[in-house]
PDB file of C-alpha atoms in Angstrom:
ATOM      1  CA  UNK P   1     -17.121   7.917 -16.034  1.00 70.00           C
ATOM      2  CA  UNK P   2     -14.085   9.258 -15.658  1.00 77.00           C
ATOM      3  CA  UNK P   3     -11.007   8.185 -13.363  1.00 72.00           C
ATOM      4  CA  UNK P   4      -8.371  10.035 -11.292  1.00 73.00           C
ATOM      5  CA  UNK P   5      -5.401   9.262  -9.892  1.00 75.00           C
ATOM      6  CA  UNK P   6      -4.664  10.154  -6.404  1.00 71.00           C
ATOM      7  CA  UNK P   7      -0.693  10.266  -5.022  1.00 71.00           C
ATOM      8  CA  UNK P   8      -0.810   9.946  -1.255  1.00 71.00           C
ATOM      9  CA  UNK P   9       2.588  11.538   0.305  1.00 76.00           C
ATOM     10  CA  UNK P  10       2.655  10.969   4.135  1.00 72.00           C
ATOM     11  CA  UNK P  11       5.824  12.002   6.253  1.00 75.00           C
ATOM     12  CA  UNK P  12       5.900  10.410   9.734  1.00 76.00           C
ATOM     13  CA  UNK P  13       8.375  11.868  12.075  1.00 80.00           C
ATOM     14  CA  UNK P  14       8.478   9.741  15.677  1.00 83.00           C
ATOM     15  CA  UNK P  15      11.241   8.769  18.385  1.00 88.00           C
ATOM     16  CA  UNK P  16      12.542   5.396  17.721  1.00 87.00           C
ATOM     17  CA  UNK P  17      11.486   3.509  21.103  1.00 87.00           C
ATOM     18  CA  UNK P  18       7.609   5.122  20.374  1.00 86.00           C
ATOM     19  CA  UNK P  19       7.996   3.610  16.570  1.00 84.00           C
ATOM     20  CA  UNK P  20       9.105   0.429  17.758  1.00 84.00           C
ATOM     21  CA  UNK P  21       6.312   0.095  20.478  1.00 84.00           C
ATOM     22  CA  UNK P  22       3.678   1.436  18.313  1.00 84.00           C
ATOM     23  CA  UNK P  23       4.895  -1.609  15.320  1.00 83.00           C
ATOM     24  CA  UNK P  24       4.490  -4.376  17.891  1.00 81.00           C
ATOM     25  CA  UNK P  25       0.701  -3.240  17.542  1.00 83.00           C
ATOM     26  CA  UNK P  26       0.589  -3.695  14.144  1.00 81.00           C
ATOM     27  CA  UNK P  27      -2.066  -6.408  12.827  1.00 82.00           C
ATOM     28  CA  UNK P  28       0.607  -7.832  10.535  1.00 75.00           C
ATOM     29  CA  UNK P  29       3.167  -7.915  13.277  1.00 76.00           C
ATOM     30  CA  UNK P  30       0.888  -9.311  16.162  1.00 76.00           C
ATOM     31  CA  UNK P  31      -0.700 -11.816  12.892  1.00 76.00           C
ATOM     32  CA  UNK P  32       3.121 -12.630  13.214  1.00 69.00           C
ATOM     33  CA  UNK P  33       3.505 -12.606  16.733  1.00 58.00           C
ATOM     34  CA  UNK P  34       1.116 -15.396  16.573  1.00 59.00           C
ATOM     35  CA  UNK P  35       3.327 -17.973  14.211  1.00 58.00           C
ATOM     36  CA  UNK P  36       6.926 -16.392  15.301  1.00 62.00           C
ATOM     37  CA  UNK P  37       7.056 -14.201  17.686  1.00 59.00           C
ATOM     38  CA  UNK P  38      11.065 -14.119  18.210  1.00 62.00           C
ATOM     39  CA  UNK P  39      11.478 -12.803  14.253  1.00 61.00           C
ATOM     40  CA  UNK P  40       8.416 -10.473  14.338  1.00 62.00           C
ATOM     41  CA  UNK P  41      10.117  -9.054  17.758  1.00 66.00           C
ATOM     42  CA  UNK P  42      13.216  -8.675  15.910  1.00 68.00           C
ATOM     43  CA  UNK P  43      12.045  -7.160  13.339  1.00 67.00           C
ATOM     44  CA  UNK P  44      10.513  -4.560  14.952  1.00 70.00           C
ATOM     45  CA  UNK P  45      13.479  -3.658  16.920  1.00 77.00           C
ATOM     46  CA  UNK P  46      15.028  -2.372  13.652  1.00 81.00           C
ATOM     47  CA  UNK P  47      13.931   1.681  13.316  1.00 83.00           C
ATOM     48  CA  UNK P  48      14.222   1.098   9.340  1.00 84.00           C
ATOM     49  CA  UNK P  49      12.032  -2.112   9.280  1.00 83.00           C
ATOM     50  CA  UNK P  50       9.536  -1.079  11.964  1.00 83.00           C
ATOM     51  CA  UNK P  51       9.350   1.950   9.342  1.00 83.00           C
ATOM     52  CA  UNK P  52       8.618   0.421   6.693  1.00 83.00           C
ATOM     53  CA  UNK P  53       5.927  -2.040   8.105  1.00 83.00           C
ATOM     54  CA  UNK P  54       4.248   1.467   9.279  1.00 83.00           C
ATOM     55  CA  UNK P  55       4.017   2.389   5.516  1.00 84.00           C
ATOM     56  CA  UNK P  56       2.691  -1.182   4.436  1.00 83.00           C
ATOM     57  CA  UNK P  57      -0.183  -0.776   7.381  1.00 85.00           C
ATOM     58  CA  UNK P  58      -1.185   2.399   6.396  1.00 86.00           C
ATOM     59  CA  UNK P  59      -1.349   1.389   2.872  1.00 85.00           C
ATOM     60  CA  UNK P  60      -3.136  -1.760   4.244  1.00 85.00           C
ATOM     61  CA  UNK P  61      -5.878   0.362   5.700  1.00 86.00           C
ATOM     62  CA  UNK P  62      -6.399   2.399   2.882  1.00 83.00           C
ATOM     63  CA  UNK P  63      -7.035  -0.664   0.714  1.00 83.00           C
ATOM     64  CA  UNK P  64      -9.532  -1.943   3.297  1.00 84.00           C
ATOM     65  CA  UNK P  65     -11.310   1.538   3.298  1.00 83.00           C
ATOM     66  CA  UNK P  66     -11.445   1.239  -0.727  1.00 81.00           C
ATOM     67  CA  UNK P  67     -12.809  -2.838  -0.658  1.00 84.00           C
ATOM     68  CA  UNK P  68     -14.924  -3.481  -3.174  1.00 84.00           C
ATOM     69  CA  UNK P  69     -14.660  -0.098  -5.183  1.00 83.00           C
ATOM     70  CA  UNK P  70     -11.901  -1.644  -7.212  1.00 80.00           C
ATOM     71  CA  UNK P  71      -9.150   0.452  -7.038  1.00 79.00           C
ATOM     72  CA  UNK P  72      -6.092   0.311  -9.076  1.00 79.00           C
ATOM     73  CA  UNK P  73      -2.734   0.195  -7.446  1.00 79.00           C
ATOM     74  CA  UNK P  74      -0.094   0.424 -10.122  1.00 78.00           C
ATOM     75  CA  UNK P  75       3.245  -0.018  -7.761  1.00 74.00           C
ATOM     76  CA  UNK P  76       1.458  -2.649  -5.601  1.00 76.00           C
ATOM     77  CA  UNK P  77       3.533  -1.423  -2.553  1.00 75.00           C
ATOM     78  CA  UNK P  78       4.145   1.888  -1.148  1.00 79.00           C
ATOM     79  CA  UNK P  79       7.398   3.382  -1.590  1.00 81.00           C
ATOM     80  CA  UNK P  80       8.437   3.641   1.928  1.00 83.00           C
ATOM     81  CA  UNK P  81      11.594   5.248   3.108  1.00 85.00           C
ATOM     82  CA  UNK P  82      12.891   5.516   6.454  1.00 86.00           C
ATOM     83  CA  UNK P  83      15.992   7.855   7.340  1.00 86.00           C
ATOM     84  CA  UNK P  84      17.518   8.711  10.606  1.00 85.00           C
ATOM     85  CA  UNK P  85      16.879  12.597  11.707  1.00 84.00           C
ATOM     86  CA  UNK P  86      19.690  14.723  13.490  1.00 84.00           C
ATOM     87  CA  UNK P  87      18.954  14.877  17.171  1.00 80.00           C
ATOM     88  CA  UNK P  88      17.512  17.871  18.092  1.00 75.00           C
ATOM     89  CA  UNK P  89      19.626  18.292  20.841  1.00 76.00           C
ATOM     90  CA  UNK P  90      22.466  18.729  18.185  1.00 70.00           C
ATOM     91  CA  UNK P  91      24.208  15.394  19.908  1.00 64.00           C
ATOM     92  CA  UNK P  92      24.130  13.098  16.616  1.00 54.00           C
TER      93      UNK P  92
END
């Protein structure tokens, strides 16, 4: 049978307060939350980490929609990267 390859490319653009809110719902954050919840706060309050743990869940949930079909994920993790957009408003 044969196999394909599929490249998922997703491009997320949110305000930072809505990003940071939104990781704090995270199951690995709130898992964290749980055992630490100073660092996992913390960590979230960082746009470029709360960024990146929205790439690892929604690489997370695509794994969990796959279970048991036995998919091969070369990289292991998602290349995630986060960068800062000019405000709109043209103020920085």
């Amino acid at each position: 049978m044969a196999r394909y390859r599929i490249t998922i490319t997703n491009v997320v653009e949110m305000d930072q307060e809505a990003l940071q809110e939104a990781a704090l719902e995270f199951p690995t954050v709130k898992a964290g939350l749980r055992q630490e919840a100073e660092i996992s706060v913390a960590t979230t309050a960082d746009p470029q980490h709360a960024g990146f743990l929205l790439g690892l869940e929604l690489h997370n949930q695509m794994l969990m929609l796959l279970r048991g079909r036995r998919p091969v994920v070369p990289s292991g993790v998602p290349d995630v990267q986060v960068e800062r957009l000019p405000d709109p408003g043209g103020t920085g």
